[in-house]
CSV table of C-alpha atoms in Angstrom, one decimal:
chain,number,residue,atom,x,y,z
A,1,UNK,CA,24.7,-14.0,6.4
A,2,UNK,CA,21.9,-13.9,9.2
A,3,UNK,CA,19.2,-11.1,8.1
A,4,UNK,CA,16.2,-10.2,10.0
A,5,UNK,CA,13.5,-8.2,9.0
A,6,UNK,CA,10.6,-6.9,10.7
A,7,UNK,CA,7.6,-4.4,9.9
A,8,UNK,CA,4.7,-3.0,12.2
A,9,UNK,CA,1.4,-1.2,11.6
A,10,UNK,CA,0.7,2.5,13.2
A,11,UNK,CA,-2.3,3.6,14.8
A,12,UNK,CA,-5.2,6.3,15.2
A,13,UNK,CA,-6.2,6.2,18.7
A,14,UNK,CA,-9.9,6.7,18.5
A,15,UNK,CA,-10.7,7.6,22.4
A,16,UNK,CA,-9.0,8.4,25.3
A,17,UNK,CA,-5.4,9.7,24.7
A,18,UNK,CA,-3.9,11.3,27.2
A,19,UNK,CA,-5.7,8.9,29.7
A,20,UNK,CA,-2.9,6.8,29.2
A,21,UNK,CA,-0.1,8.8,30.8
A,22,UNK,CA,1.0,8.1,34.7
A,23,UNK,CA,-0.2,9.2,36.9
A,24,UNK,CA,-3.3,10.4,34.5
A,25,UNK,CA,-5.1,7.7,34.8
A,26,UNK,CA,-5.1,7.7,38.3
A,27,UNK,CA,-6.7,11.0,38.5
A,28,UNK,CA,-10.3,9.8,36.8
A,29,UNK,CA,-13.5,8.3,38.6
A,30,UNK,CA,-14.0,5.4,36.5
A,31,UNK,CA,-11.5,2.8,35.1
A,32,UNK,CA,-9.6,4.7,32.3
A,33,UNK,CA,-9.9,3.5,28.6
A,34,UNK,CA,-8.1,4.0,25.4
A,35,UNK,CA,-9.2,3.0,21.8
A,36,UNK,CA,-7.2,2.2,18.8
A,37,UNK,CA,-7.2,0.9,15.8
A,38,UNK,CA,-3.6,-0.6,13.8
A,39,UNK,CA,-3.3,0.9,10.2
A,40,UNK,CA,-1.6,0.0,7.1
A,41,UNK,CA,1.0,2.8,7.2
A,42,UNK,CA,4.1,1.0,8.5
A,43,UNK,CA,7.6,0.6,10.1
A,44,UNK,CA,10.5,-1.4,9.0
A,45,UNK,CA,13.8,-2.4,10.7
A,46,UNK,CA,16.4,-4.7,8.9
A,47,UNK,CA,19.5,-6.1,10.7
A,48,UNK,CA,22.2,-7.8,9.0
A,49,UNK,CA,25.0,-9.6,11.1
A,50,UNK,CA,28.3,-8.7,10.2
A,51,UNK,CA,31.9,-10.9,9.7
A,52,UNK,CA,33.4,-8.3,11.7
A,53,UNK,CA,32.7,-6.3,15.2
A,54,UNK,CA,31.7,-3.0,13.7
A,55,UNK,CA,28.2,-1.6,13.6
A,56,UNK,CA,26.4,0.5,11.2
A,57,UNK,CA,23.4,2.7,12.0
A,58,UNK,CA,21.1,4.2,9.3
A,59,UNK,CA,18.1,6.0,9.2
A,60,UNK,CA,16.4,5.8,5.7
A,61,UNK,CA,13.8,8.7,6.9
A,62,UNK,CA,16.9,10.9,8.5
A,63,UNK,CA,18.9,10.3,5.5
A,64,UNK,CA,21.7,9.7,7.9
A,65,UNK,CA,24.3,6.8,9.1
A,66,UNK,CA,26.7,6.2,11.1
A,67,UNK,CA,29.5,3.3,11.7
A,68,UNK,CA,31.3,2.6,14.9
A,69,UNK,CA,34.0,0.2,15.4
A,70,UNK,CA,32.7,-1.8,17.7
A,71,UNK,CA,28.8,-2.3,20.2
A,72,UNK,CA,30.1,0.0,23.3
A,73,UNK,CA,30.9,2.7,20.9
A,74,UNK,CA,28.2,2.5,19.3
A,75,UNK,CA,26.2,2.7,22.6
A,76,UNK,CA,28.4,5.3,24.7
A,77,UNK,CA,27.9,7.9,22.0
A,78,UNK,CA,25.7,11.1,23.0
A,79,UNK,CA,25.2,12.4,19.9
A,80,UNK,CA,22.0,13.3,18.9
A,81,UNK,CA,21.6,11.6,15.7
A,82,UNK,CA,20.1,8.0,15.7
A,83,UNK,CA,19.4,8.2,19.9
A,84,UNK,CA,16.7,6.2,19.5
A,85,UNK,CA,18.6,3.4,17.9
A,86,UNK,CA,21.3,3.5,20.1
A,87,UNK,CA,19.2,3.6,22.7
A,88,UNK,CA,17.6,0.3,21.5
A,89,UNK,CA,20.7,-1.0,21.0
A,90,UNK,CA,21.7,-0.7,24.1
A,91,UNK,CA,19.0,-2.4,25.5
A,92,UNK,CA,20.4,-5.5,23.7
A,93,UNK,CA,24.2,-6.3,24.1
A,94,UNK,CA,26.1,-7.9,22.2
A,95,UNK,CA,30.0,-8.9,21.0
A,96,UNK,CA,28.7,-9.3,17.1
A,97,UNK,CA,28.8,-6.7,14.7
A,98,UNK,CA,25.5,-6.0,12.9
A,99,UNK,CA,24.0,-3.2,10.4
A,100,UNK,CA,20.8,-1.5,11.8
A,101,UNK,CA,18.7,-0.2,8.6
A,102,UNK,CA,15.3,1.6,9.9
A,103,UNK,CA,12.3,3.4,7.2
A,104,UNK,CA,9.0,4.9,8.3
A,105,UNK,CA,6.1,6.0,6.0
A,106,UNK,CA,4.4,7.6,8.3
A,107,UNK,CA,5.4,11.4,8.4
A,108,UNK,CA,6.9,13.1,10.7
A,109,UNK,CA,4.9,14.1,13.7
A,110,UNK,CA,1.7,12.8,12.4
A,111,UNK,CA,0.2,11.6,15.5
A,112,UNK,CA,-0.1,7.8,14.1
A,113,UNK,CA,2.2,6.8,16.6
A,114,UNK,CA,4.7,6.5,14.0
A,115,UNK,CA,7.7,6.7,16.0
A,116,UNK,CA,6.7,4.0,18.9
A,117,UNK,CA,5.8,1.3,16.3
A,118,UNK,CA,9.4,2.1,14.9
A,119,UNK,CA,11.0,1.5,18.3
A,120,UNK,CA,8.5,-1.9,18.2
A,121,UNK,CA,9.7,-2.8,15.1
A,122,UNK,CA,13.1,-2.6,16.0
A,123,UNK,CA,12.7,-4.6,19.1
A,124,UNK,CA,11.2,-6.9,17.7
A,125,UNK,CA,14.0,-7.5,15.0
A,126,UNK,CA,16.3,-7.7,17.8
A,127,UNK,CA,14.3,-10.2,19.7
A,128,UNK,CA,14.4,-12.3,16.9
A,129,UNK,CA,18.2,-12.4,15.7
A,130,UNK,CA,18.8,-12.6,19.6
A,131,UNK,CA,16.7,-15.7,19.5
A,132,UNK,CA,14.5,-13.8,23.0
A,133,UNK,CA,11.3,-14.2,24.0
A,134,UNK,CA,9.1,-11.3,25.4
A,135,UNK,CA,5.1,-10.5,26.3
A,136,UNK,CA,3.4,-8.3,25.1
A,137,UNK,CA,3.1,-6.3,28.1
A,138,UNK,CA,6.7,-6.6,28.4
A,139,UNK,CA,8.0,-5.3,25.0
A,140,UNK,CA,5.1,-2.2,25.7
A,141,UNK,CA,7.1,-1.5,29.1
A,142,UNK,CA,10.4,-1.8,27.2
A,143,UNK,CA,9.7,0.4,24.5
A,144,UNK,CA,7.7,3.1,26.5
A,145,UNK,CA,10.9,3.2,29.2
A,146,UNK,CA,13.4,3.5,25.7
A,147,UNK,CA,11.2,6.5,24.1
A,148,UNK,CA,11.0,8.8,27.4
A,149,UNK,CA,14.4,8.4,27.7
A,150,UNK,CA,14.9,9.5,24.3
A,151,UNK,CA,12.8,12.2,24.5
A,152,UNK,CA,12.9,13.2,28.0
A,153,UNK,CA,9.4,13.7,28.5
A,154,UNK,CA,6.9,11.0,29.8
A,155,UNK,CA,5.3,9.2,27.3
A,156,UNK,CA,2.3,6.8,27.4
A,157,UNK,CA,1.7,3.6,26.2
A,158,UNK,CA,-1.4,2.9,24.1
A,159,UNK,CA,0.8,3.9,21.0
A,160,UNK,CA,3.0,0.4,21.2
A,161,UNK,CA,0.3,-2.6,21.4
A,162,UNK,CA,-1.7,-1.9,17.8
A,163,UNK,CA,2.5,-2.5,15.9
A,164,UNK,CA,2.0,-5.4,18.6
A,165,UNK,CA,-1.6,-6.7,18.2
A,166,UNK,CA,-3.0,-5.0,14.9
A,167,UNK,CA,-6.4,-4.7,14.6
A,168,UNK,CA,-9.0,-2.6,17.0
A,169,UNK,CA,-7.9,-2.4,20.7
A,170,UNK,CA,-9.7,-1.8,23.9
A,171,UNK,CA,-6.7,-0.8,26.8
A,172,UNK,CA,-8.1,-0.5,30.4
A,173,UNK,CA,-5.5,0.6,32.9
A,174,UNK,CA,-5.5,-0.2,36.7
A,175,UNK,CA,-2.9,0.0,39.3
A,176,UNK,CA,-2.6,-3.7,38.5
A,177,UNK,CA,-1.6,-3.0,34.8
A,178,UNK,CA,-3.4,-2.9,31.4
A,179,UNK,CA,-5.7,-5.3,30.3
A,180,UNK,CA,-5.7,-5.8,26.1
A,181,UNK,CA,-8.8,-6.4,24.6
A,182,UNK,CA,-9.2,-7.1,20.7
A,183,UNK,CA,-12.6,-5.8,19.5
A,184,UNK,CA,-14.7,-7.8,16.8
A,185,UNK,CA,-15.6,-5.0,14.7
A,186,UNK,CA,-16.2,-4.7,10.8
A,187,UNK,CA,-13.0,-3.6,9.4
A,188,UNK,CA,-14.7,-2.8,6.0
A,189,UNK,CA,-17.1,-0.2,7.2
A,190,UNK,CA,-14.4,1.6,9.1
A,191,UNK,CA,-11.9,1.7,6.4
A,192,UNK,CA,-14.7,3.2,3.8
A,193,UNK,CA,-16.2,6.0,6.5
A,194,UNK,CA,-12.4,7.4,7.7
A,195,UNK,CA,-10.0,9.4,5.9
A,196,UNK,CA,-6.9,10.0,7.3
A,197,UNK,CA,-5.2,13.9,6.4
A,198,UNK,CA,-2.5,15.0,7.2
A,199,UNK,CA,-2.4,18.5,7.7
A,200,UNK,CA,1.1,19.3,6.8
A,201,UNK,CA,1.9,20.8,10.2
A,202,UNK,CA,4.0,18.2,12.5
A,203,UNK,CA,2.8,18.3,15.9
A,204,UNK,CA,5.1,17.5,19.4
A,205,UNK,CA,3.0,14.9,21.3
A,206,UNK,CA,5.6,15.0,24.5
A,207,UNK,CA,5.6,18.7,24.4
A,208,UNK,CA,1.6,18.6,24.7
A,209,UNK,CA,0.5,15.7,27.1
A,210,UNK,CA,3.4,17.3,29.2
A,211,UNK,CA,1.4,20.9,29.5
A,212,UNK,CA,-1.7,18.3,30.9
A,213,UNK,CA,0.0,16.2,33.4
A,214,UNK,CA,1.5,19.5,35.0
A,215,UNK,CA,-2.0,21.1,35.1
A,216,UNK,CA,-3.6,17.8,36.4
A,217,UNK,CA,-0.9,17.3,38.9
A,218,UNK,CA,-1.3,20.7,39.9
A,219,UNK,CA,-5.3,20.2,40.4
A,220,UNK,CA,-6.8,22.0,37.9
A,221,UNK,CA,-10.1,21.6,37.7
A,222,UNK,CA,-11.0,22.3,34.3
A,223,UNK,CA,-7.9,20.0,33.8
A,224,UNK,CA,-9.5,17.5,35.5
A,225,UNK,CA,-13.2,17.8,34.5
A,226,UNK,CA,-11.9,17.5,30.8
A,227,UNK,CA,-9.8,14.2,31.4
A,228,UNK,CA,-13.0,12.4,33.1
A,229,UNK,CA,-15.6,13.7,29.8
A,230,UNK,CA,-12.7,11.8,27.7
A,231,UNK,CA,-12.5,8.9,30.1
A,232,UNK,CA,-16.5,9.2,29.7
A,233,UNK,CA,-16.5,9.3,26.0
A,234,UNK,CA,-13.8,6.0,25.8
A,235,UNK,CA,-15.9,4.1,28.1
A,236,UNK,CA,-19.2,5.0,26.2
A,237,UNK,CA,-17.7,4.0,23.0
A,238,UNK,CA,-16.1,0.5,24.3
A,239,UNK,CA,-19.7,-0.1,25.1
A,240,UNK,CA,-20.7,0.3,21.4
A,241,UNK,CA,-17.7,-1.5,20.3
A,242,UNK,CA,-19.2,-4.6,22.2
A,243,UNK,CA,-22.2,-4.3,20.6
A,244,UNK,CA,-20.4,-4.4,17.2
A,245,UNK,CA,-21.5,-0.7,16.4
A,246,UNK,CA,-20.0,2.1,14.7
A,247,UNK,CA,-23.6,4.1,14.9
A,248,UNK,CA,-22.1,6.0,17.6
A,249,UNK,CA,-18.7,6.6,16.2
A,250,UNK,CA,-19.7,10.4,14.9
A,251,UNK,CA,-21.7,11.4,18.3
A,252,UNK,CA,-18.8,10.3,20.5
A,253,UNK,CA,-16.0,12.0,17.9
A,254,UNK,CA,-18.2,15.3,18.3
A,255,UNK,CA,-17.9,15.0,21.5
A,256,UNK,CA,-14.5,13.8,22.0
A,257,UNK,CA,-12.7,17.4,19.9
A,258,UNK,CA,-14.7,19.4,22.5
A,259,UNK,CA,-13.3,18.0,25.8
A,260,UNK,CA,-9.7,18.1,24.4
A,261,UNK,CA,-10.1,21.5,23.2
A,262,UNK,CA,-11.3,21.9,26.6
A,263,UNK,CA,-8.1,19.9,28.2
A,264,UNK,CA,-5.7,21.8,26.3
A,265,UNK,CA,-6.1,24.9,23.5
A,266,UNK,CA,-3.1,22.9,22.0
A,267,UNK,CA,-4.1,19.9,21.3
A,268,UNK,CA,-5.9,21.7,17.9
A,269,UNK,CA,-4.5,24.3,15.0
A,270,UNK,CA,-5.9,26.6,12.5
A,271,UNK,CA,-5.9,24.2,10.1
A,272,UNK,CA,-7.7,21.3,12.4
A,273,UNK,CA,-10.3,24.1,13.2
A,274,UNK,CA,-10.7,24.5,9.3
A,275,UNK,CA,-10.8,21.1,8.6
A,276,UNK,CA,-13.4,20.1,11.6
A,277,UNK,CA,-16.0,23.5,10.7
A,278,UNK,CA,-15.6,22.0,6.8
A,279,UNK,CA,-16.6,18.3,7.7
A,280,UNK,CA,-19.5,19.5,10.2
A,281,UNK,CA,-20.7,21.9,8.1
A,282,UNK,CA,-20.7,20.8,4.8
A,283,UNK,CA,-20.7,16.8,5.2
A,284,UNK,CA,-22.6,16.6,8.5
A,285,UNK,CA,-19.4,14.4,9.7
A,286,UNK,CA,-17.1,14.7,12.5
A,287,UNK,CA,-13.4,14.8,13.0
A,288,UNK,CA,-10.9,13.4,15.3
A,289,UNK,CA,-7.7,14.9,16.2
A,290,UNK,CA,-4.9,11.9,16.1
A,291,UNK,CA,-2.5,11.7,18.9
A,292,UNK,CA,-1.8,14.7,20.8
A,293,UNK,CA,-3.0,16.9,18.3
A,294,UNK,CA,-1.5,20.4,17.6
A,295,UNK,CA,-0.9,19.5,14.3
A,296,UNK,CA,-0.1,15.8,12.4
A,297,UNK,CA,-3.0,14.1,11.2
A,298,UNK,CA,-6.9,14.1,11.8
A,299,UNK,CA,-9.4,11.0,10.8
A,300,UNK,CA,-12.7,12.3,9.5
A,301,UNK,CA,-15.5,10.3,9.8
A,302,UNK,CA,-18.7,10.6,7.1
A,303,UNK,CA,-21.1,7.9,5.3
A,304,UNK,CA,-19.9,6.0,2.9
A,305,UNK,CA,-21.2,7.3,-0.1
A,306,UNK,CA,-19.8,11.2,0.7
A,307,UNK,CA,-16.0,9.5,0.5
A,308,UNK,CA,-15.2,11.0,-2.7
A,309,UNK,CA,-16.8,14.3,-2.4
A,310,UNK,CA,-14.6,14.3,0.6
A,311,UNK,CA,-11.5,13.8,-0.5
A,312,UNK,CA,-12.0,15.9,-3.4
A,313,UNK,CA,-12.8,18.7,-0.6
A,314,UNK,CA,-9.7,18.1,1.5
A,315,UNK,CA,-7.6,17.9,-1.5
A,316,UNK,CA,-9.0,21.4,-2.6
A,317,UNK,CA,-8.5,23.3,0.5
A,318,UNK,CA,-4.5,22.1,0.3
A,319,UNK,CA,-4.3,19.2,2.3
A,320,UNK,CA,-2.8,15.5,2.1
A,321,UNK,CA,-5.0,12.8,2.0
A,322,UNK,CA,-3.3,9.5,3.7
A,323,UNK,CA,-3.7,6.3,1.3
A,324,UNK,CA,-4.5,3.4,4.3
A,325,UNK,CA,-6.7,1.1,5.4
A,326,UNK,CA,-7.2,-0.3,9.4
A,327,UNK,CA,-4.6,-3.2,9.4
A,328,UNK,CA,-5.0,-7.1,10.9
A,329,UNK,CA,-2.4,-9.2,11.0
A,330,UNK,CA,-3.2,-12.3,9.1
């Protein structure tokens, strides 16, 4: 029995979401810039080829399966359960039957990217049972195309190359493409001055960045100011990255909450507002809001030696701290 199993990383996107939206980043003055780094919360996908034609869908997270007797049924069906697996599917024919098994650990609407490293995840078990070969720039474009379809909204596309690359990324976008860089950074000093919490309110990322392209679009200027000040922070940041620094990592996260409150009053929430005026003003630290905000998860960013104090803070004011590490490959 051919089984194939694959697992991917998620991400916090440290500067520069949004930016990575068409036509967004377009619309700013210099070249736009995103920043991310792969962590050790994952994705799975399993397929298992069958003797027979019939296929069987399962969510683990959804609790929820389906079987249909044959690929095209499985493909031609609108309901709304399992779309983004069908929608995968269909992106990869074929006269075999197979079981589709799928798991996250990232929860739902966190803002870690959680559902695009999924859709990575799967793609890349089908590449492999299909025996195809595909870029990276290629399965990003793939999976970018599958999730706005899914969820009918444009989507972006720095969430799909840390399940791809691991690691800390640099993306620069042009009209040319996206240029990947991997940063050299110490790992260890970034996994003991972040915590990841979760604020126990999902968030709608599509939802959000959709308020911003309409307002950009439309020529908003505070719109527009806001999405250059981020664009100004990502590119000030990549600059420190490449000096192998983190010293700037609080200045440009302080920085960074104020021009996306700025962008868009909801990209933040009560509880991000309590959780960013606790970290300021009791750790001297900063916070970033993960993803498109609204809810999910923030990263807070302190020194090292504070970490406990920290999480025994967060813990006490009701939230979830996130057990994970920034993730390499290898």
């Amino acid at each position: 029995m051919n089984k194939i199993k694959s697992f991917s990383p998620t991400r916090i996107d440290l500067a520069g979401g949004t930016l990575d939206l068409w036509p967004l980043y377009n619309f700013v003055e210099k070249t736009p810039v995103t920043l991310n780094v792969a962590i050790d919360i994952f994705t799975f996908a399993e397929i298992i080829e069958r003797e027979d034609t019939k296929v069987l869908l399962k969510s683990e997270d959804m609790n929820f399966e389906k079987l249909y007797e044959n690929f095209q049924d499985c493909v031609e069906d609108s309901s709304p359960e399992l779309k983004l697996l069908r929608c995968i599917c269909r992106e990869f024919p074929t006269q075999k039957g197979f079981e589709l098994y799928t798991k996250s650990e990232s929860p739902v609407g966190a803002g870690l990217g959680g559902s695009s490293s999924l859709c990575i995840s799967i793609i890349k078990a089908f590449l492999s049972w299909q025996n195809l070969k595909m870029d990276v720039h290629e399965i990003v474009r793939l999976a970018h195309n599958i999730e706005s379809r899914v969820l009918n909204t444009p989507t972006g596309t720095q969430d799909y190359y840390p399940p791809l690359e691991s690691g800390i990324l640099a993306l620069e976008y042009s009209s040319r493409g996206i240029a990947l860089e991997n940063l050299d950074l110490d790992i260890n000093e970034f996994n003991e001055k972040s915590i990841v919490v979760y604020t126990g309110k999902p968030h709608m990322s599509g939802l959000n960045n959709w308020e911003v392209v309409k307002k950009a679009v439309a020529k908003d200027a505070q719109t527009l100011s806001a999405l250059n000040e981020l664009n100004e922070i990502s590119n000030s940041l990549l600059n420190s990255f490449r000096n192998n620094a983190f010293s700037d990592l609080k200045e440009h996260f302080q920085r960074e909450f104020i021009a996306r409150n700025r962008l868009s009053e909801v990209f933040s929430s009560p509880q991000i507002r309590e959780l960013h005026a606790m970290v300021e003003s009791e750790f001297s630290g900063a916070l970033k809001i993960c993803g498109a905000g609204g809810g999910g998860c923030v990263l807070l960013w302190i020194e090292k030696d504070q970490r406990a104090s920290v999480i025994d803070r967060v813990k006490e004011m009701g939230f979830e701290v996130l057990d994970n590490k920034a993730f390499l490959y290898g």
